[in-house]
Amino acid sequence: MKTISLAKVRDQIKDLVQEANFVLQDDVLAVVKEMEKKEESPAGKEVFCQILQNAEIAKGEKLGLCQDTGLAVYFVEIGEDVKLKKDGGLKSLREAITEGTRLGYGEGYLRKSVVEDPVRRKNTGDNTPAYIHWELVPGDTFKLTFVAKGGGAENMSAIRMFAPAAGLEGIEDFVVETADKGGSNPCPPIIVGVGVGGNFEYAALLAKKALLRKPLGSHNPDPFYSDVEKRLLERINKLGIGPQGMGGRITALAVHVESFPCHIASMPAAVNIQCHSHRVMSFEM
Ligand code: SF4
């Protein structure tokens, strides 16, 4: 049995959300630099230079990589053998994550991007609530992954419930069509998370999980889906949208696909789009 202090979780999250918003992680930087070399359009190349320059300034001056510092989305893997220590005035893990988010976004002067009701739209003022996905796992693992999810890219995401007869071709066309429809809105070069299978809500979750894969641009271990990823990246990069929609060869930095068993009558597919400001970080305790 491992004991995890809620106060420590809160404090680590406070630092994590700031670091993720200030520092473009090495795996993302590596892909940006690699793709910059492949870009041929002068305007596209210039956008890549600006992305790299922006990353340097953000890191050096502790400024947000983007003004949209996103919804605070978390994936938490918690072991069945983990005991939570209710310290620091905190009564639950949800409260620790919420507090860490509130403190981190406040201390880092990160934009507060959450409204308390989707229709009446009053800002909650502290970037909470956090959006938390829980996974109970065997053992004493405690792993938390944070992703700052900006609105521009999230808005260009899509889900479709295919009949199985649509086949892989139907799914691939849907992913390319979704990237094409997004155009410049999700601030390309984008990252494309694809969830295939599961059911309606599970496909969407898979697509978001696909975005979290590290390092960026690594492939699904199943050669079938790894080929799908390569094919989709090539097709999306032939769309000509280019960096920030200025035209060019590089519209996407990476495509990650995750799959899950599904019902005999259905074949759901979801596409979660992420922008080049790909702010994902984890910690384990
Ligand atoms: S889509 Fe990404 S880069 Fe564009 S404004 Fe939103 S967070 Fe920023």
Coordinates of C-alpha atoms and ligand atoms in Angstrom, one line a residue:
M1 CA 0.0 0.0 0.0
K2 CA 1.4 3.4 -1.0
T3 CA 0.3 6.6 0.7
I4 CA -0.1 9.8 -1.4
S5 CA -0.3 13.2 0.2
L6 CA -3.1 15.3 -1.3
A7 CA -1.2 18.4 -0.4
K8 CA 1.8 17.2 -2.4
V9 CA -0.5 16.4 -5.4
R10 CA -1.9 20.0 -5.2
D11 CA 1.5 21.5 -5.0
Q12 CA 2.9 19.5 -7.9
I13 CA -0.1 20.4 -10.1
K14 CA 0.4 24.1 -9.2
D15 CA 3.9 23.9 -10.7
L16 CA 3.0 21.5 -13.5
V17 CA 0.3 23.6 -15.1
Q18 CA 2.7 26.6 -15.2
E19 CA 5.6 24.7 -16.6
A20 CA 3.4 23.0 -19.3
N21 CA 2.1 26.4 -20.3
F22 CA 5.6 28.1 -20.3
V23 CA 7.8 25.3 -21.8
L24 CA 7.2 23.6 -25.1
Q25 CA 8.4 20.1 -24.3
D26 CA 11.5 18.5 -26.0
D27 CA 9.5 15.9 -28.0
V28 CA 7.3 18.7 -29.5
L29 CA 10.2 20.9 -30.2
A30 CA 12.0 18.1 -32.0
V31 CA 9.1 17.4 -34.3
V32 CA 8.6 21.2 -34.9
K33 CA 12.3 21.5 -35.9
E34 CA 12.1 18.3 -38.1
M35 CA 9.0 19.6 -39.9
E36 CA 10.4 23.1 -40.3
K37 CA 13.1 21.5 -42.5
K38 CA 10.4 19.8 -44.7
E39 CA 8.3 22.9 -45.1
E40 CA 8.9 24.5 -48.5
S41 CA 6.6 27.5 -48.6
P42 CA 8.4 30.7 -47.4
A43 CA 5.3 31.8 -45.4
G44 CA 5.1 28.4 -43.8
K45 CA 8.8 28.4 -42.9
E46 CA 8.4 31.9 -41.3
V47 CA 5.6 30.5 -39.2
F48 CA 7.8 27.7 -38.0
C49 CA 10.5 30.3 -37.1
Q50 CA 7.9 32.3 -35.1
I51 CA 6.8 29.1 -33.3
L52 CA 10.4 28.4 -32.2
Q53 CA 11.1 32.0 -31.3
N54 CA 7.8 32.1 -29.3
A55 CA 8.8 29.0 -27.4
E56 CA 12.1 30.5 -26.4
I57 CA 10.5 33.7 -25.2
A58 CA 7.8 31.9 -23.3
K59 CA 10.4 29.7 -21.5
G60 CA 12.8 32.5 -20.8
E61 CA 10.2 35.0 -19.5
K62 CA 7.8 32.5 -18.0
L63 CA 4.9 33.6 -20.3
G64 CA 2.2 31.4 -21.7
L65 CA 3.1 29.8 -25.0
C66 CA -0.4 31.0 -26.2
Q67 CA -2.9 33.5 -24.8
D68 CA -5.4 30.6 -24.7
T69 CA -4.0 28.6 -21.8
G70 CA -6.9 26.2 -22.2
L71 CA -9.1 24.0 -20.2
A72 CA -7.2 22.0 -17.6
V73 CA -7.7 18.4 -18.6
Y74 CA -6.3 15.5 -16.5
F75 CA -5.9 11.8 -17.0
V76 CA -5.3 10.1 -13.6
E77 CA -4.2 6.5 -13.3
I78 CA -4.6 5.5 -9.7
G79 CA -3.7 2.1 -8.3
E80 CA -6.0 0.0 -6.2
D81 CA -3.3 -0.1 -3.6
V82 CA -3.0 3.6 -3.2
K83 CA -4.2 5.3 0.0
L84 CA -4.8 9.0 0.0
K85 CA -3.6 11.1 2.9
K86 CA -6.1 13.9 3.5
D87 CA -3.7 16.7 4.5
G88 CA -3.3 20.4 3.8
G89 CA -7.0 20.9 4.4
L90 CA -7.9 18.8 1.4
K91 CA -10.7 16.1 1.6
S92 CA -10.5 14.4 -1.8
L93 CA -8.2 13.9 -4.8
R94 CA -10.6 16.0 -6.9
E95 CA -10.3 18.8 -4.5
A96 CA -6.5 18.6 -4.6
I97 CA -6.5 18.7 -8.4
T98 CA -9.0 21.6 -8.4
E99 CA -6.9 23.5 -5.9
G100 CA -3.6 22.9 -7.8
T101 CA -5.3 24.1 -11.0
R102 CA -6.7 27.2 -9.3
L103 CA -3.4 28.1 -7.6
G104 CA -1.2 27.4 -10.7
Y105 CA -3.3 29.4 -13.1
G106 CA -3.5 32.2 -10.6
E107 CA 0.2 32.3 -9.8
G108 CA 1.3 32.0 -13.4
Y109 CA -1.1 34.7 -14.6
L110 CA -2.5 32.2 -17.1
R111 CA -5.8 33.1 -18.7
K112 CA -8.9 31.9 -17.0
S113 CA -10.9 30.2 -19.8
V114 CA -13.8 28.5 -18.2
V115 CA -17.4 29.7 -18.0
E116 CA -19.7 28.2 -15.3
D117 CA -22.6 27.6 -17.6
P118 CA -22.3 27.0 -21.4
V119 CA -25.2 29.3 -22.2
R120 CA -25.1 32.0 -19.6
R121 CA -21.3 32.3 -19.9
K122 CA -20.1 33.8 -16.6
N123 CA -16.3 33.2 -16.2
T124 CA -15.6 31.0 -13.1
G125 CA -12.5 33.3 -12.6
D126 CA -10.0 30.6 -11.6
N127 CA -9.9 28.2 -14.6
T128 CA -11.8 25.5 -12.6
P129 CA -13.4 23.1 -12.7
A130 CA -10.7 20.8 -13.9
Y131 CA -11.8 18.1 -16.5
I132 CA -10.7 14.8 -14.9
H133 CA -10.7 11.3 -16.4
W134 CA -10.1 8.6 -13.8
E135 CA -8.6 5.1 -14.5
L136 CA -8.4 2.6 -11.7
V137 CA -5.4 0.3 -12.3
P138 CA -3.8 -2.6 -10.4
G139 CA -1.0 -2.0 -8.0
D140 CA 0.3 1.2 -6.4
T141 CA 0.7 3.4 -9.5
F142 CA -0.1 7.1 -9.3
K143 CA 0.3 8.9 -12.6
L144 CA -1.3 12.2 -13.6
T145 CA -1.1 13.7 -17.0
F146 CA -2.2 17.3 -17.7
V147 CA -3.1 18.7 -21.1
A148 CA -4.0 22.4 -21.6
K149 CA -6.6 22.2 -24.3
G150 CA -7.3 25.5 -26.2
G151 CA -10.7 26.2 -27.6
G152 CA -9.7 26.9 -31.2
A153 CA -8.4 23.3 -31.8
E154 CA -11.0 21.6 -29.6
N155 CA -13.8 23.3 -31.6
M156 CA -12.6 21.6 -34.8
S157 CA -12.9 18.1 -33.4
A158 CA -15.6 15.7 -34.6
I159 CA -17.2 12.3 -33.9
R160 CA -19.0 10.0 -36.3
M161 CA -20.9 6.7 -35.8
F162 CA -20.1 4.6 -38.8
A163 CA -21.7 1.4 -39.9
P164 CA -19.0 -1.3 -40.1
A165 CA -19.4 -1.4 -43.9
A166 CA -17.7 2.0 -44.1
G167 CA -14.5 0.3 -43.4
L168 CA -11.0 1.7 -42.9
E169 CA -11.5 3.9 -46.0
G170 CA -14.5 5.6 -44.4
I171 CA -12.6 6.3 -41.2
E172 CA -9.5 7.7 -43.0
D173 CA -11.6 9.9 -45.3
F174 CA -13.4 11.3 -42.2
V175 CA -10.2 12.1 -40.4
V176 CA -8.8 13.9 -43.5
E177 CA -12.1 15.7 -44.1
T178 CA -12.1 16.9 -40.4
A179 CA -8.6 18.3 -40.7
D180 CA -9.6 20.0 -44.0
K181 CA -12.7 21.6 -42.5
G182 CA -10.6 22.9 -39.7
G183 CA -8.5 24.9 -42.1
S184 CA -6.5 27.6 -40.2
N185 CA -8.9 27.6 -37.2
P186 CA -7.0 25.1 -35.0
C187 CA -3.7 26.9 -35.5
P188 CA -1.8 24.4 -37.7
P189 CA 0.5 22.6 -37.8
I190 CA -1.9 20.5 -35.8
I191 CA -1.7 17.2 -34.0
V192 CA -4.5 14.7 -34.8
G193 CA -5.7 12.3 -32.2
V194 CA -8.0 9.6 -33.6
G195 CA -10.1 7.2 -31.5
V196 CA -11.5 4.2 -33.4
G197 CA -14.0 1.8 -31.8
G198 CA -15.4 1.7 -28.3
N199 CA -18.8 3.4 -28.2
F200 CA -19.9 7.1 -28.6
E201 CA -18.2 8.5 -25.5
Y202 CA -15.3 6.1 -25.5
A203 CA -14.2 7.0 -29.0
A204 CA -14.0 10.6 -28.0
L205 CA -11.9 9.7 -24.9
L206 CA -9.6 7.5 -27.0
A207 CA -9.1 10.4 -29.4
K208 CA -8.0 12.7 -26.6
K209 CA -5.8 10.0 -25.1
A210 CA -4.2 9.5 -28.4
L211 CA -3.0 13.1 -28.2
L212 CA -1.1 12.4 -25.0
R213 CA 1.2 9.7 -26.5
K214 CA 4.8 10.4 -25.9
P215 CA 7.1 11.1 -27.6
L216 CA 5.0 13.1 -30.1
G217 CA 5.0 11.4 -33.5
S218 CA 5.8 7.9 -32.2
H219 CA 3.7 5.2 -33.7
N220 CA 1.0 2.8 -32.5
P221 CA 2.7 -0.5 -31.7
D222 CA 0.2 -2.4 -33.9
P223 CA 1.7 -2.2 -37.4
F224 CA -1.9 -2.0 -38.9
Y225 CA -2.6 1.3 -37.0
S226 CA 1.0 2.5 -37.4
D227 CA 0.4 2.3 -41.2
V228 CA -2.9 4.2 -40.8
E229 CA -1.0 6.9 -38.9
K230 CA 1.6 7.3 -41.6
R231 CA -1.0 7.3 -44.4
L232 CA -3.2 9.9 -42.6
L233 CA -0.2 12.2 -41.9
E234 CA 0.8 12.1 -45.6
R235 CA -2.8 12.8 -46.8
I236 CA -3.3 15.7 -44.3
N237 CA 0.0 17.2 -45.3
K238 CA -1.2 17.1 -48.9
L239 CA -4.1 19.4 -48.1
G240 CA -2.0 22.5 -48.6
I241 CA -3.4 24.3 -45.5
G242 CA 0.1 24.8 -44.1
P243 CA 1.4 26.4 -40.9
Q244 CA -1.3 28.9 -39.6
G245 CA -3.2 28.3 -42.8
M246 CA -0.6 30.2 -44.9
G247 CA -0.2 27.4 -47.4
G248 CA 2.5 24.8 -47.4
R249 CA 3.4 21.2 -47.0
I250 CA 3.1 20.8 -43.3
T251 CA -0.5 21.0 -42.0
A252 CA 0.0 18.3 -39.3
L253 CA 3.0 17.4 -37.1
A254 CA 1.7 14.0 -36.1
V255 CA -1.3 11.6 -36.2
H256 CA -1.8 9.3 -33.3
V257 CA -4.5 6.5 -33.5
E258 CA -5.8 4.5 -30.6
S259 CA -8.4 1.7 -31.0
F260 CA -10.7 -0.4 -28.7
P261 CA -13.2 -3.2 -29.2
C262 CA -16.7 -2.2 -30.2
H263 CA -20.2 -3.4 -30.9
I264 CA -20.8 -5.8 -33.9
A265 CA -23.2 -3.2 -35.4
S266 CA -21.1 -0.1 -35.0
M267 CA -17.7 1.5 -35.8
P268 CA -17.3 4.8 -34.0
A269 CA -14.5 7.2 -34.9
A270 CA -13.6 10.4 -33.2
V271 CA -11.0 13.1 -34.1
N272 CA -9.6 15.3 -31.5
I273 CA -7.5 18.1 -33.0
Q274 CA -4.7 19.8 -31.1
C275 CA -2.7 22.9 -32.1
H276 CA 1.0 23.3 -32.3
S277 CA 0.9 24.7 -28.8
H278 CA 0.9 21.2 -27.5
R279 CA 1.1 21.4 -23.7
V280 CA 1.2 18.0 -22.2
M281 CA 3.0 17.0 -19.0
S282 CA 2.9 14.2 -16.5
F283 CA 4.2 13.3 -13.1
E284 CA 4.2 10.1 -11.1
M285 CA 4.3 9.6 -7.3
Ligands
SF4_1 S1 -5.7 26.7 -31.0 FE1 -3.9 26.5 -29.7 S2 -2.4 28.0 -30.6 FE2 -4.4 28.5 -31.4 S3 -5.2 30.0 -29.9 FE3 -6.0 28.0 -29.2 S4 -4.5 27.3 -27.7 FE4 -3.5 29.0 -28.9

